[in-house]
Amino acid sequence: MSADPAPTARYPVTAEPLRPLVLSGTRLLPVSLLRVYTCGITPYDVTHVGHASTFVWADLLCSVARAAGARTHLVRNVTDVDDVLTAAAHRAGRHYDELAVVQEFQFDRDMTALGVARPDDGPHARAHVPAVVRLTAALLDADAAYVHESEQGSYVYFRGAGVPALARLDEPTALALSREYGDQDHVPGRASDFDVALWRPSADDQPAWPSPWGWGRPGWHAECAAMAVASLGHAIDVLVGGCDLAFPHHAYQQAMVEAATGTAPFARAVLHVGEVQLGGHKMAKSSGNLTLVSDLLERFPGPVLRLGLLDRPVADSWECDDAVFEAAGARLDQLVAAAGPPSERVGSEAARADVLAALLDGLDVPRAVEEALEAGPDAAAFLLDVLRLTR
């Protein structure tokens, strides 16, 4: 996917050396590119607010890094090979890749409305099956995986018995989370309940590709691991996703890459975005408990929705209701009024620097907003620019 040019900040902050972005205590001061991988959509029934929250935060991460003087490279994948997508396509009477293309178009339209820039790369799982095959072969060579022959065909499993401990989870908790994401379904012949499929045989009605282990399809965690390595190399700076992806998805993704490449850590920092809830429960496609961005856009402008997603600590869970976006609209009006016309801006580098310092400290948007409102027109205009709330 070709990338849009990176937005150019209207207000260069300083000619001083690059200052670090700090995420969960990790200082990110890239010598070269800030390499960011965001776990993207499985393209069916998109786009709900939970999706949008993750991608808006990833977009802000790159905007803040650029404002501080860094160069960024954002990769956001599309998981268009997945059993839930295949099942949704069957229910709709469509081929899986046809449904995926239509849903991805709608997703891109929603991201544009929210001011989210296109990623520098947008790898698709179906175009990276050979990369999964290479990753699987590397894991077998490292004895981090094994083959199980079944009546259906050959499975290749990643040895995952140690992954819950690496994720600092006890086994019952890890098993419950693993079951929630389907890692305990249709997995015959494993040595451990925490071994996950890198490659699986496909039934006649499922997508299939050739491999050294017969016709089949890749596992979800292996797809993301392979796409990340193919796009950004053996290590990255920031891995981004919803907090619900911490385990099993991100834990296995990192474990697979590290076992295959010998490079650790795979990700220098992880940005886990807080859970979006509706009626006190997690917003999710699988349960149908969701609010679509397209529905909210009928009631609120895109910049208001964007600020509503950002004006809180990034890891906080929150309840999605109209009151959140009504408050965001009032907050945005305050910032626009504080910025005033360009003729009133005096180019105060110090005021802008205070706003940027708040954003560099864990992407603290609420503090940055308060700093901007107190500092006056130049700082407010700068914050509107970095938050990408101006059109």
Coordinates of C-alpha atoms in Angstrom, one line a residue:
M1 CA 0.0 0.0 0.0
S2 CA 1.4 3.4 -0.9
A3 CA 1.7 5.8 1.9
D4 CA 0.5 9.4 2.0
P5 CA 3.2 11.9 2.7
A6 CA 3.7 12.3 6.4
P7 CA 1.9 15.4 7.6
T8 CA 4.2 18.4 8.0
A9 CA 3.9 20.2 11.3
R10 CA 3.1 23.9 10.9
Y11 CA 5.0 24.7 14.0
P12 CA 8.6 23.2 14.2
V13 CA 9.3 23.1 17.9
T14 CA 13.0 23.5 18.2
A15 CA 16.4 23.0 16.5
E16 CA 17.6 21.2 19.6
P17 CA 18.4 17.5 19.5
L18 CA 15.6 15.0 19.4
R19 CA 13.9 14.4 22.7
P20 CA 12.7 10.9 23.7
L21 CA 9.2 9.6 23.7
V22 CA 8.6 7.7 26.9
L23 CA 6.1 4.8 26.9
S24 CA 5.6 2.9 30.2
G25 CA 9.0 3.9 31.4
T26 CA 10.8 3.0 28.1
R27 CA 12.7 5.9 26.5
L28 CA 12.4 5.8 22.7
L29 CA 15.1 7.8 21.1
P30 CA 15.4 6.4 17.6
V31 CA 18.8 6.7 15.8
S32 CA 17.0 6.1 12.6
L33 CA 13.2 5.5 12.0
L34 CA 10.8 5.0 14.8
R35 CA 9.4 1.6 13.6
V36 CA 5.8 1.1 14.7
Y37 CA 3.7 -2.0 14.0
T38 CA -0.1 -1.8 14.7
C39 CA -2.2 -4.9 14.7
G40 CA -4.9 -4.1 12.2
I41 CA -8.4 -5.2 11.3
T42 CA -9.9 -8.5 10.4
P43 CA -12.1 -7.1 7.7
Y44 CA -15.7 -8.0 8.5
D45 CA -18.3 -5.8 10.2
V46 CA -16.0 -2.9 10.5
T47 CA -15.4 -0.3 11.9
H48 CA -16.5 -0.1 15.6
V49 CA -15.2 2.5 18.1
G50 CA -12.9 -0.1 19.8
H51 CA -11.0 -0.5 16.5
A52 CA -10.9 3.2 15.8
S53 CA -9.5 3.9 19.3
T54 CA -6.4 1.8 18.6
F55 CA -5.7 3.3 15.2
V56 CA -6.2 6.9 16.3
W57 CA -3.7 6.4 19.1
A58 CA -1.2 4.8 16.7
D59 CA -1.6 7.8 14.5
L60 CA -1.1 10.2 17.4
L61 CA 2.1 8.3 18.4
C62 CA 3.6 8.9 15.1
S63 CA 2.4 12.6 14.9
V64 CA 4.0 13.3 18.3
A65 CA 7.3 11.6 17.4
R66 CA 7.5 13.7 14.2
A67 CA 6.7 16.9 16.1
A68 CA 9.8 16.0 18.3
G69 CA 12.0 15.6 15.3
A70 CA 11.9 11.9 14.6
R71 CA 11.1 10.1 11.4
T72 CA 8.5 7.3 11.6
H73 CA 7.5 4.2 9.7
L74 CA 4.1 2.8 10.6
V75 CA 2.9 -0.6 9.5
R76 CA -0.7 -1.6 10.0
N77 CA -1.7 -5.0 8.8
V78 CA -5.0 -6.4 7.4
T79 CA -5.8 -10.0 8.6
D80 CA -7.7 -11.1 5.6
V81 CA -7.0 -14.8 6.2
D82 CA -9.0 -15.8 9.3
D83 CA -11.6 -18.4 10.1
V84 CA -14.0 -15.8 11.5
L85 CA -13.8 -13.8 8.2
T86 CA -14.4 -17.0 6.2
A87 CA -17.4 -17.8 8.4
A88 CA -18.8 -14.3 8.0
A89 CA -18.3 -14.5 4.2
H90 CA -20.2 -17.9 4.1
R91 CA -23.1 -16.3 6.0
A92 CA -23.2 -13.4 3.6
G93 CA -23.0 -15.7 0.6
R94 CA -19.7 -14.1 -0.6
H95 CA -16.1 -15.2 -1.1
Y96 CA -13.9 -14.3 1.8
D97 CA -11.6 -12.0 -0.2
E98 CA -14.6 -10.2 -1.8
L99 CA -16.1 -9.5 1.6
A100 CA -12.6 -8.4 2.9
V101 CA -12.1 -5.8 0.1
V102 CA -15.5 -4.2 0.6
Q103 CA -15.0 -4.0 4.4
E104 CA -11.5 -2.6 4.0
F105 CA -12.9 0.1 1.8
Q106 CA -15.4 1.1 4.4
F107 CA -12.7 1.0 7.1
D108 CA -10.4 3.3 5.1
R109 CA -13.3 5.7 4.7
D110 CA -13.9 5.8 8.5
M111 CA -10.2 6.3 9.1
T112 CA -10.1 9.3 6.7
A113 CA -13.0 10.9 8.6
L114 CA -11.1 10.5 11.8
G115 CA -8.0 12.1 10.4
V116 CA -5.9 8.9 10.5
A117 CA -3.1 9.0 7.9
R118 CA -2.6 6.0 5.8
P119 CA 0.2 3.7 7.1
D120 CA 3.5 3.6 5.4
D121 CA 2.9 -0.1 4.7
G122 CA -0.4 -2.1 4.9
P123 CA 0.6 -5.8 4.6
H124 CA -2.3 -8.2 3.9
A125 CA -2.2 -11.7 5.3
R126 CA -3.1 -13.4 2.0
A127 CA -0.1 -11.8 0.3
H128 CA 2.2 -12.9 3.1
V129 CA 1.5 -16.7 3.3
P130 CA 5.1 -17.4 1.9
A131 CA 6.4 -15.3 4.8
V132 CA 4.5 -17.4 7.2
V133 CA 6.0 -20.6 5.6
R134 CA 9.5 -19.1 6.0
L135 CA 8.8 -18.2 9.7
T136 CA 7.4 -21.7 10.3
A137 CA 10.4 -23.3 8.7
A138 CA 12.8 -21.2 10.9
L139 CA 10.9 -22.2 14.1
L140 CA 11.1 -25.9 13.1
D141 CA 14.8 -25.5 12.5
A142 CA 15.2 -23.9 16.0
D143 CA 13.2 -26.7 17.6
A144 CA 10.6 -24.1 18.7
A145 CA 7.9 -25.9 16.7
Y146 CA 7.0 -29.4 15.7
V147 CA 4.8 -31.2 13.1
H148 CA 1.7 -33.3 14.1
E149 CA 0.2 -35.6 11.5
S150 CA -3.6 -36.0 11.6
E151 CA -6.3 -37.5 9.4
Q152 CA -7.0 -34.0 8.2
G153 CA -3.4 -33.3 7.3
S154 CA -0.3 -31.8 8.9
Y155 CA -0.4 -29.3 11.7
V156 CA 2.7 -27.3 12.7
Y157 CA 2.6 -26.1 16.3
F158 CA 4.7 -23.5 18.0
R159 CA 6.0 -24.6 21.4
G160 CA 4.2 -22.2 23.7
A161 CA 4.3 -23.8 27.1
G162 CA 6.5 -20.9 28.4
V163 CA 4.6 -18.0 26.9
P164 CA 2.1 -17.5 29.8
A165 CA 5.1 -17.1 32.3
L166 CA 6.7 -14.6 29.9
A167 CA 3.5 -12.7 29.9
R168 CA 3.4 -12.8 33.7
L169 CA 0.2 -14.8 33.8
D170 CA -0.8 -17.8 35.8
E171 CA -1.9 -20.8 33.7
P172 CA -5.6 -20.7 34.5
T173 CA -5.8 -17.0 33.5
A174 CA -3.8 -17.6 30.4
L175 CA -5.9 -20.6 29.5
A176 CA -9.1 -18.6 29.8
L177 CA -7.8 -15.9 27.6
S178 CA -6.5 -18.4 25.1
R179 CA -9.9 -20.0 24.9
E180 CA -11.6 -16.7 24.4
Y181 CA -9.5 -16.1 21.2
G182 CA -10.0 -19.6 19.8
D183 CA -6.6 -21.0 20.5
Q184 CA -8.2 -24.1 22.2
D185 CA -10.4 -24.9 19.2
H186 CA -9.7 -27.7 16.7
V187 CA -6.1 -28.3 17.7
P188 CA -5.4 -32.0 17.9
G189 CA -2.2 -33.6 19.0
R190 CA -0.5 -30.8 20.9
A191 CA 2.2 -31.4 23.5
S192 CA 0.9 -28.4 25.6
D193 CA -2.4 -26.6 25.9
F194 CA -0.4 -23.4 25.1
D195 CA 1.0 -24.7 21.8
V196 CA -0.6 -22.8 18.9
A197 CA -0.9 -23.6 15.2
L198 CA 1.6 -22.0 12.8
W199 CA 0.1 -24.0 10.0
R200 CA -3.2 -25.9 9.7
P201 CA -4.7 -28.2 7.1
S202 CA -7.8 -26.6 5.4
A203 CA -11.1 -28.2 4.7
D204 CA -12.6 -27.9 1.2
D205 CA -14.5 -24.7 2.1
Q206 CA -11.5 -22.9 3.6
P207 CA -8.7 -20.9 2.0
A208 CA -5.6 -23.0 1.3
W209 CA -2.1 -22.6 0.0
P210 CA 0.7 -25.1 -0.8
S211 CA 3.4 -25.6 1.8
P212 CA 6.1 -28.2 2.8
W213 CA 3.4 -29.6 5.2
G214 CA 0.7 -29.8 2.6
W215 CA -2.2 -27.6 1.6
G216 CA -3.4 -25.4 4.4
R217 CA -3.6 -22.0 5.9
P218 CA -1.6 -20.0 8.6
G219 CA -2.5 -19.4 12.2
W220 CA -3.4 -15.9 13.3
H221 CA -0.5 -15.2 15.6
A222 CA 2.0 -16.5 12.9
E223 CA 0.4 -14.2 10.3
C224 CA 1.1 -11.0 12.4
A225 CA 4.6 -12.2 13.3
A226 CA 5.5 -12.9 9.7
M227 CA 4.0 -9.6 8.4
A228 CA 5.8 -7.6 11.1
V229 CA 9.2 -9.2 10.2
A230 CA 8.6 -8.9 6.5
S231 CA 7.8 -5.2 6.8
L232 CA 10.1 -4.0 9.6
G233 CA 12.8 -6.6 10.2
H234 CA 13.7 -8.6 13.2
A235 CA 13.0 -5.9 15.8
I236 CA 10.7 -2.9 16.1
D237 CA 10.4 0.1 18.4
V238 CA 6.6 0.0 19.3
L239 CA 4.0 -2.7 19.0
V240 CA 0.5 -1.2 19.2
G241 CA -2.9 -2.8 19.8
G242 CA -5.8 -3.0 22.1
C243 CA -5.2 -4.1 25.7
D244 CA -7.1 -7.3 24.9
L245 CA -4.3 -8.3 22.5
A246 CA -1.7 -8.4 25.2
F247 CA -2.3 -12.1 25.6
P248 CA -2.4 -14.3 23.7
H249 CA -1.8 -12.4 20.5
H250 CA 1.1 -10.0 21.3
A251 CA 2.7 -12.5 23.6
Y252 CA 2.9 -15.2 20.9
Q253 CA 3.8 -12.7 18.2
Q254 CA 6.8 -11.6 20.1
A255 CA 7.8 -15.1 21.3
M256 CA 7.6 -16.4 17.7
V257 CA 9.8 -13.7 16.2
E258 CA 12.4 -13.9 19.0
A259 CA 12.6 -17.7 18.7
A260 CA 12.9 -17.6 15.0
T261 CA 15.4 -14.8 14.7
G262 CA 17.4 -14.9 18.0
T263 CA 16.8 -11.2 18.4
A264 CA 15.3 -9.9 21.6
P265 CA 13.3 -8.0 22.5
F266 CA 11.2 -8.0 19.4
A267 CA 9.5 -4.8 20.5
R268 CA 11.3 -2.2 22.6
A269 CA 7.9 -0.9 23.9
V270 CA 4.3 -1.9 23.7
L271 CA 1.4 0.5 23.5
H272 CA -1.8 -1.2 24.7
V273 CA -4.9 1.0 24.3
G274 CA -7.6 0.8 26.9
E275 CA -10.7 -1.2 26.4
V276 CA -13.8 0.5 25.0
Q277 CA -17.0 -0.6 26.6
L278 CA -20.7 -0.4 25.8
G279 CA -23.2 -1.1 28.6
G280 CA -20.3 -2.1 30.9
H281 CA -19.0 -4.8 28.6
K282 CA -16.2 -5.0 26.1
M283 CA -17.0 -3.7 22.7
A284 CA -16.4 -6.5 20.3
K285 CA -17.6 -7.8 16.9
S286 CA -17.8 -11.4 18.1
S287 CA -20.5 -10.5 20.7
G288 CA -22.3 -7.9 18.5
N289 CA -21.8 -5.4 21.4
L290 CA -20.5 -2.4 19.4
T291 CA -21.0 1.1 18.1
L292 CA -20.0 1.8 14.6
V293 CA -17.9 4.8 13.7
S294 CA -20.1 5.4 10.7
D295 CA -23.1 5.8 13.0
L296 CA -21.4 8.2 15.3
L297 CA -20.2 10.3 12.2
E298 CA -23.9 11.0 11.5
R299 CA -24.1 12.9 14.9
F300 CA -20.5 14.2 15.4
P301 CA -17.8 15.6 13.2
G302 CA -14.7 13.5 12.7
P303 CA -12.4 15.8 14.8
V304 CA -14.8 15.7 17.7
L305 CA -14.8 11.9 17.6
R306 CA -11.0 11.9 17.4
L307 CA -10.6 14.1 20.4
G308 CA -13.1 12.0 22.3
L309 CA -11.0 8.9 21.7
L310 CA -7.8 10.7 22.8
D311 CA -8.6 12.9 25.7
R312 CA -7.8 10.4 28.4
P313 CA -4.8 8.3 29.6
V314 CA -4.1 5.8 26.8
A315 CA -4.5 2.7 28.9
D316 CA -7.8 3.7 30.5
S317 CA -10.9 1.7 29.8
W318 CA -14.0 3.9 29.1
E319 CA -17.7 3.7 28.4
C320 CA -18.7 4.8 24.9
D321 CA -21.7 7.1 25.0
D322 CA -22.7 10.4 23.4
A323 CA -21.8 12.3 26.5
V324 CA -18.1 11.5 25.9
F325 CA -18.3 13.1 22.4
E326 CA -20.4 16.0 23.6
A327 CA -17.7 16.8 26.1
A328 CA -15.0 16.4 23.4
G329 CA -16.9 18.9 21.2
A330 CA -16.9 21.5 24.0
R331 CA -13.2 20.8 24.6
L332 CA -12.4 21.2 20.9
D333 CA -14.3 24.5 20.9
Q334 CA -12.1 25.7 23.8
L335 CA -8.9 24.8 21.9
V336 CA -10.0 26.5 18.7
A337 CA -11.0 29.6 20.6
A338 CA -7.7 29.7 22.5
A339 CA -5.8 29.3 19.2
G340 CA -7.5 32.3 17.7
P341 CA -6.6 33.7 14.3
P342 CA -3.0 33.3 13.0
S343 CA -2.3 37.0 13.5
E344 CA -2.5 36.5 17.3
R345 CA 0.2 33.8 17.4
V346 CA 3.6 35.0 18.5
G347 CA 5.7 31.9 17.7
S348 CA 6.4 31.1 21.4
E349 CA 8.8 28.1 21.2
A350 CA 8.7 27.7 25.0
A351 CA 4.9 27.4 25.1
R352 CA 4.9 24.8 22.4
A353 CA 7.7 22.9 24.1
D354 CA 5.6 22.5 27.3
V355 CA 2.8 21.1 25.3
L356 CA 5.1 18.7 23.5
A357 CA 6.7 17.6 26.7
A358 CA 3.3 16.5 28.0
L359 CA 2.7 14.5 24.9
L360 CA 6.2 12.9 25.0
D361 CA 5.5 11.7 28.5
G362 CA 3.3 8.8 27.7
L363 CA 1.1 10.6 25.2
D364 CA -0.6 12.6 28.0
V365 CA -3.3 14.3 26.0
P366 CA -5.3 15.7 28.9
R367 CA -2.2 17.4 30.4
A368 CA -1.2 18.7 26.9
V369 CA -4.7 20.2 26.5
E370 CA -4.5 22.0 29.9
E371 CA -1.0 23.3 29.1
A372 CA -2.2 24.6 25.7
L373 CA -5.3 26.3 27.2
E374 CA -3.1 28.0 29.8
A375 CA -0.3 29.0 27.5
G376 CA -2.4 30.7 24.8
P377 CA -2.8 31.0 21.1
D378 CA 0.5 29.6 19.8
A379 CA 0.5 26.5 22.1
A380 CA -3.2 25.8 21.3
A381 CA -2.7 26.0 17.6
F382 CA 0.4 23.8 17.9
L383 CA -1.6 21.2 19.9
L384 CA -4.4 21.2 17.4
D385 CA -1.8 20.5 14.7
V386 CA -0.1 17.7 16.5
L387 CA -3.4 16.1 17.5
R388 CA -4.4 16.4 13.8
L389 CA -7.6 18.1 14.7
T390 CA -7.3 20.8 12.0
R391 CA -8.5 20.2 8.4

